[in-house]
Amino acid sequence: MRVRKAIEIAGIVQGVGFRPYIYRLANETKLTGFITNTEAGVSIEVEGPPEAIAIFLSRLPKEVPPLARITNIAVTDHPSNHDEEFRILPSRAGERRRALISPDVAICEDCRRELFDPTDRRFRYPFINCTNCGPRYTIVRDIPYDRAKTSMAVFPLCPNCQREYDDPLDRRFHAQPNACWNCGPRVELWDGEGRRLESPDPIARTVELLAAGEIVAVKGLGGFHLAVDAMNEAAVARLRERKRRVEKPFAVMAANLECVEESCWLEEISRNLLQTAPHPIVLLQKKQPQRIAASVAPFNRDLGVFLPYTPLHYLLFAEKHFSALVMTSGNISEEPIAIDNREAVNRLRDIADYFLVHNREILLRCDDSVVRVEGRRPRQVRRSRGYVPAPVFLQEELPPVLAVGGELKNTVCLTRGREAFLSQHIGDLENLESYRFFESTVAGLERILEVEPKLLAYDLHPDYFSTRWALAKEGMDRVGVQHHHAHIASCMVENHLEGSVIGLALDGTGYGPDGNVWGGEVLVADYRDFQRLTHLDYVSMPGGAAAIVEPRRMAISYLFHHFGRDFWGLDIPFTRRLERHRTETFLRLIERGVNSPLTSSCGRLFDAVAALAGVREQVNYEAQAAIELEAALEGVSEDRRYPFAIRDASGGWVIDTRPLFLALVQDLREGVPAGVISRRFHLGLADVLVRAAELVRRRTGLARVCLSGGSYQNTFLLEHTSTHLEAEGFQVFTHAEVPCGDGGLSLGQALVAAHRRQL
Ligand code: ZN
Ligand code: ZN
Ligand code: FE
């Protein structure tokens, strides 16, 4: 007996070797029929004995190629048509394609073997790839994903490459970026002025230069890196100086896992994460002592480490002249990463001594992703290369919404049906280059997803570039979404939650509808609305945004708030360090309410405590004080916690920090070390958050808590708050797939906007 089944598969199933996989599987199980690409994915028909079909269907989802991601399989009966073989049919033309474009993928094992095989025709070819690996998203110009619509279009395949491309049984069947020495892209070494240097082997020459401590701008997958020997203190210091980047950690690419292990503590889960297809930067705890130059990540407990992910990277490490390279984005301070050869020379000539470039164009800029393992789960810190444009799957169908995110660590989000597409990391919208990147990312997503948004979602902050951009769009329906509501909604989406939840939203800055700077918020929220039930008590930020880069201002503000001018009489090291005249200026600003917005920010509370504890009074990058305050508690055992009070306020409660500062000042008088202070503060904060959640539960009956906002990048705070909440019978949800910080904001905005308008 012969039966025939039709199988519709949706997901990431194009450009990932899916058709050859099915072809082989059908041949192995001796079935006839066909496979073809469709709008949503692939369409398969198989025919043969029922037992063989059952085997085919059970093996199908289990043995898919590494890059494939099936989101739906639908099987239906079909009349037999007695075909005699299994065939790969051409894509159905003229249909709108809804299949997903794969993210970029690190070089696979097979390609790596060939790369170093002297008998292989691609021996040492820096652009070797196959259907299981290589560039994807970053080389796409338009859909459908075919070579002609990628930056590989200018490289006609040579006969050998063409043969592989056409052979369904070849590992390079329909591998769009397929190339070799004869037909593909090439590298060149340029000097600091962008003049081409004659060299028989530009990569070997680059290795010599790096080994000699030179700074080389290396063109990668999603942009240029600035590379320098990570063990060479002088060279790293020179890079810092030229890049005008003070103390903010650099990422390090290690030659292999052994080299990672030499410098960092590596658990099984991080070890696997380093080797997954996206090859993200993983934040790992440093070992001491340490061969990596101290100025790579000064004052930092962690090191951001990743493994080589392109053939070119492997070639750089092949000679073993160095075991780790600083590989930091090719940009000046907070500008977007450079992607074009000439643009790179123009922007980076004062930083890089040399440029290792190539002629495969990067069409979509994409920074490296950053992931941290917390509570035994990988959590996104910066979701970018290797993860984008894989969608976040939604529980419901949404109208097409474009959400434009916040101001810092910006991402945008575009929805299509039951999928939400978060963009790559765009960064801080503070300069013209970033605005352009923002606009081109929006246009790029709309193009490759073929979505024309009907609704725009934006942050309420009137001065954000993204907000102004959204408000300037003519003829679009728009919804402004409160910052912390968007954070909590983002956490709900990721965890597929419906209904109402308690939201603990903690971060540095978010515009409050009362005109104040929010950031320590306890909300009750659903996708449509929110209610603010509790928040950290307001204090002034003397000088506004200037207080963010100078944590000592927040310490002064908190002391003034709780002690008035009497704080001068407190016998603590912090006040002894203060400059009287300058401090009095801040106090006058506060008293008169001049340029001193009120804030309930959790980040600013961390700043105040860090400054008082002597950890950091001035920062060089965002959240530095909080990061170093957390690092200070490492290895300290201490069960005491600082007290906080909760008092009634209209419609809810306010978290009062007076008892905290009384106890903290007492400790400072007694010379209690910073690590102990830090731990007591963290424990106290986690404790008061749980108490606040408890009050909200008593009033509302809700027991699900969402933790969101940038402050949850603090591992200690996240773990202690969640364990404590769970012990009290709460169900706790947080982020993993999407960043808890402002990189995840746009996702929440999209959901809130859709619900406000439609559902
Ligand atoms: Zn490969
Ligand atoms: Zn070729
Ligand atoms: Fe935020």
Coordinates of N, CA and C in Angstrom, one line a residue, residues 641-738:
R641 N 21.4 43.1 56.4 CA 21.0 43.9 55.3 C 20.5 45.3 55.8
Y642 N 20.7 46.3 54.9 CA 20.2 47.6 55.3 C 18.7 47.7 55.3
P643 N 18.1 48.4 56.2 CA 16.7 48.5 56.3 C 16.1 49.6 55.3
F644 N 15.0 49.4 54.7 CA 14.3 50.4 54.0 C 12.9 50.5 54.6
A645 N 12.2 51.6 54.5 CA 10.9 51.7 55.0 C 9.9 51.8 53.8
I646 N 8.7 51.4 54.0 CA 7.6 51.6 53.0 C 6.5 52.4 53.7
R647 N 6.2 53.5 53.1 CA 5.1 54.3 53.7 C 4.0 54.5 52.7
D648 N 2.8 54.7 53.3 CA 1.6 54.9 52.4 C 1.7 56.2 51.6
A649 N 1.2 56.2 50.4 CA 1.1 57.4 49.6 C -0.2 57.3 48.9
S650 N -0.5 58.4 48.2 CA -1.8 58.3 47.5 C -1.9 57.2 46.5
G651 N -2.8 56.4 46.6 CA -3.0 55.3 45.7 C -2.0 54.1 45.8
G652 N -1.1 54.2 46.7 CA -0.1 53.1 46.8 C 0.9 53.4 47.9
W653 N 2.2 53.1 47.6 CA 3.2 53.3 48.7 C 4.4 53.9 48.1
V654 N 5.3 54.3 49.0 CA 6.6 54.9 48.5 C 7.7 54.2 49.3
I655 N 8.8 53.8 48.6 CA 9.9 53.2 49.3 C 10.8 54.3 49.8
D656 N 10.9 54.3 51.2 CA 11.7 55.4 51.8 C 13.1 54.9 52.1
T657 N 14.1 55.7 51.7 CA 15.5 55.2 51.8 C 16.1 55.8 53.1
R658 N 15.3 56.5 54.0 CA 15.9 57.1 55.2 C 16.6 56.0 56.1
P659 N 16.0 54.9 56.4 CA 16.7 54.0 57.3 C 17.9 53.4 56.6
L660 N 17.9 53.3 55.3 CA 19.1 52.8 54.6 C 20.3 53.8 54.8
F661 N 20.0 55.1 54.6 CA 21.1 56.0 54.7 C 21.6 56.2 56.2
L662 N 20.7 56.1 57.1 CA 21.1 56.2 58.5 C 22.1 55.0 58.8
A663 N 21.7 53.8 58.4 CA 22.6 52.7 58.7 C 23.9 52.7 57.9
L664 N 23.8 53.2 56.7 CA 25.0 53.3 55.8 C 26.0 54.3 56.4
V665 N 25.5 55.4 56.9 CA 26.3 56.4 57.5 C 27.0 55.9 58.7
Q666 N 26.2 55.1 59.5 CA 26.8 54.5 60.7 C 28.0 53.6 60.3
D667 N 27.7 52.8 59.3 CA 28.8 51.9 58.8 C 30.0 52.6 58.3
L668 N 29.8 53.7 57.6 CA 30.9 54.5 57.1 C 31.7 55.1 58.3
R669 N 31.0 55.5 59.3 CA 31.7 56.0 60.5 C 32.6 55.0 61.1
E670 N 32.1 53.7 61.1 CA 32.9 52.7 61.7 C 33.9 52.0 60.8
G671 N 34.0 52.6 59.6 CA 35.0 52.1 58.7 C 34.7 50.7 58.1
V672 N 33.4 50.4 58.0 CA 33.1 49.1 57.4 C 33.5 49.1 55.9
P673 N 34.1 48.0 55.5 CA 34.6 48.0 54.1 C 33.6 48.0 53.0
A674 N 33.9 48.5 51.8 CA 33.0 48.7 50.7 C 32.3 47.4 50.4
G675 N 33.0 46.3 50.4 CA 32.3 45.0 50.0 C 31.2 44.7 50.9
V676 N 31.4 44.9 52.2 CA 30.3 44.6 53.2 C 29.1 45.6 53.0
I677 N 29.5 46.8 52.8 CA 28.4 47.8 52.5 C 27.6 47.4 51.3
S678 N 28.3 47.1 50.2 CA 27.7 46.7 49.0 C 26.7 45.6 49.2
R679 N 27.2 44.5 49.9 CA 26.3 43.4 50.1 C 25.1 43.7 51.0
R680 N 25.3 44.5 52.0 CA 24.2 44.9 52.9 C 23.2 45.7 52.1
F681 N 23.6 46.5 51.2 CA 22.8 47.3 50.3 C 22.0 46.4 49.4
H682 N 22.7 45.5 48.7 CA 22.0 44.7 47.7 C 20.9 43.8 48.4
L683 N 21.3 43.2 49.6 CA 20.3 42.4 50.3 C 19.1 43.2 50.7
G684 N 19.4 44.4 51.2 CA 18.3 45.3 51.7 C 17.4 45.7 50.5
L685 N 17.9 46.0 49.4 CA 17.1 46.4 48.2 C 16.3 45.2 47.8
A686 N 16.9 44.0 47.7 CA 16.1 42.8 47.2 C 14.9 42.6 48.2
D687 N 15.2 42.8 49.5 CA 14.2 42.5 50.5 C 13.1 43.5 50.4
V688 N 13.4 44.8 50.2 CA 12.3 45.8 50.2 C 11.4 45.6 48.9
L689 N 12.1 45.1 47.8 CA 11.3 44.9 46.6 C 10.3 43.7 46.8
V690 N 10.7 42.7 47.6 CA 9.8 41.6 47.9 C 8.7 42.1 48.8
R691 N 9.0 42.9 49.7 CA 8.0 43.4 50.6 C 7.0 44.3 49.8
A692 N 7.5 45.0 48.9 CA 6.6 45.9 48.0 C 5.7 45.0 47.2
A693 N 6.3 43.9 46.6 CA 5.5 43.0 45.8 C 4.4 42.3 46.7
E694 N 4.7 42.0 47.9 CA 3.8 41.4 48.8 C 2.6 42.4 49.1
L695 N 2.9 43.7 49.3 CA 1.8 44.6 49.5 C 0.9 44.7 48.2
V696 N 1.5 44.6 47.1 CA 0.7 44.7 45.8 C -0.1 43.4 45.7
R697 N 0.5 42.3 46.1 CA -0.3 41.0 46.0 C -1.5 41.0 46.9
R698 N -1.3 41.6 48.1 CA -2.4 41.6 49.1 C -3.6 42.5 48.5
R699 N -3.2 43.5 47.8 CA -4.2 44.4 47.3 C -4.9 43.9 46.0
T700 N -4.1 43.2 45.2 CA -4.6 42.8 43.9 C -4.9 41.4 43.7
G701 N -4.3 40.5 44.5 CA -4.4 39.1 44.3 C -3.4 38.6 43.3
L702 N -2.6 39.4 42.7 CA -1.7 38.9 41.6 C -0.5 38.3 42.3
A703 N 0.0 37.2 41.6 CA 1.2 36.5 42.2 C 2.3 36.3 41.2
R704 N 2.1 36.8 40.0 CA 3.1 36.7 39.0 C 3.9 38.0 38.9
V705 N 5.2 37.9 39.0 CA 6.1 39.1 39.1 C 7.0 39.1 37.9
C706 N 7.1 40.2 37.1 CA 8.0 40.3 36.0 C 9.1 41.2 36.5
L707 N 10.4 40.8 36.3 CA 11.5 41.6 36.6 C 12.2 42.2 35.3
S708 N 12.2 43.5 35.2 CA 12.7 44.0 33.9 C 13.4 45.4 34.2
G709 N 14.2 45.8 33.2 CA 15.0 47.0 33.4 C 16.4 46.7 33.5
G710 N 17.3 47.7 33.1 CA 18.7 47.5 33.0 C 19.4 47.1 34.4
S711 N 18.7 47.5 35.5 CA 19.4 47.1 36.8 C 19.5 45.6 37.0
Y712 N 18.7 44.9 36.3 CA 18.7 43.4 36.4 C 19.9 42.8 35.7
Q713 N 20.7 43.6 35.1 CA 22.0 43.1 34.6 C 22.9 42.8 35.8
N714 N 22.5 43.3 36.9 CA 23.2 43.0 38.2 C 22.7 41.6 38.6
T715 N 23.7 40.6 38.5 CA 23.4 39.2 38.8 C 22.9 39.0 40.2
F716 N 23.6 39.7 41.1 CA 23.4 39.5 42.5 C 21.9 39.9 42.9
L717 N 21.6 41.1 42.4 CA 20.2 41.6 42.6 C 19.2 40.7 42.0
L718 N 19.4 40.3 40.8 CA 18.4 39.5 40.1 C 18.2 38.1 40.8
E719 N 19.4 37.5 41.2 CA 19.2 36.2 41.8 C 18.6 36.3 43.2
H720 N 19.0 37.3 44.0 CA 18.5 37.4 45.3 C 17.0 37.8 45.3
T721 N 16.6 38.7 44.4 CA 15.2 39.1 44.3 C 14.4 37.9 43.9
S722 N 14.8 37.2 42.8 CA 13.9 36.1 42.4 C 13.9 34.9 43.4
T723 N 15.0 34.5 44.0 CA 14.9 33.4 44.9 C 14.0 33.8 46.1
H724 N 14.1 35.0 46.6 CA 13.3 35.5 47.7 C 11.8 35.6 47.4
L725 N 11.6 36.1 46.1 CA 10.2 36.1 45.7 C 9.6 34.7 45.6
E726 N 10.3 33.8 45.0 CA 9.8 32.4 44.9 C 9.6 31.8 46.2
A727 N 10.5 32.1 47.2 CA 10.3 31.5 48.5 C 9.0 32.1 49.2
E728 N 8.6 33.2 48.7 CA 7.3 33.8 49.2 C 6.1 33.4 48.4
G729 N 6.3 32.5 47.5 CA 5.2 31.9 46.7 C 4.8 32.7 45.5
F730 N 5.7 33.6 45.0 CA 5.5 34.3 43.8 C 6.0 33.5 42.6
Q731 N 5.4 33.7 41.5 CA 5.9 33.1 40.2 C 6.7 34.2 39.6
V732 N 8.0 34.0 39.3 CA 8.9 35.0 38.9 C 9.3 34.8 37.4
F733 N 9.2 35.9 36.6 CA 9.6 35.9 35.2 C 10.6 36.9 34.9
T734 N 11.6 36.6 34.1 CA 12.5 37.6 33.8 C 13.0 37.4 32.3
H735 N 14.0 38.0 31.9 CA 14.4 37.9 30.5 C 15.5 36.9 30.2
A736 N 15.6 36.4 29.0 CA 16.7 35.6 28.6 C 16.9 35.9 27.1
E737 N 15.9 35.7 26.3 CA 16.0 35.8 24.9 C 16.2 37.3 24.4
V738 N 15.6 38.2 25.3 CA 15.6 39.6 24.9 C 16.3 40.3 26.1

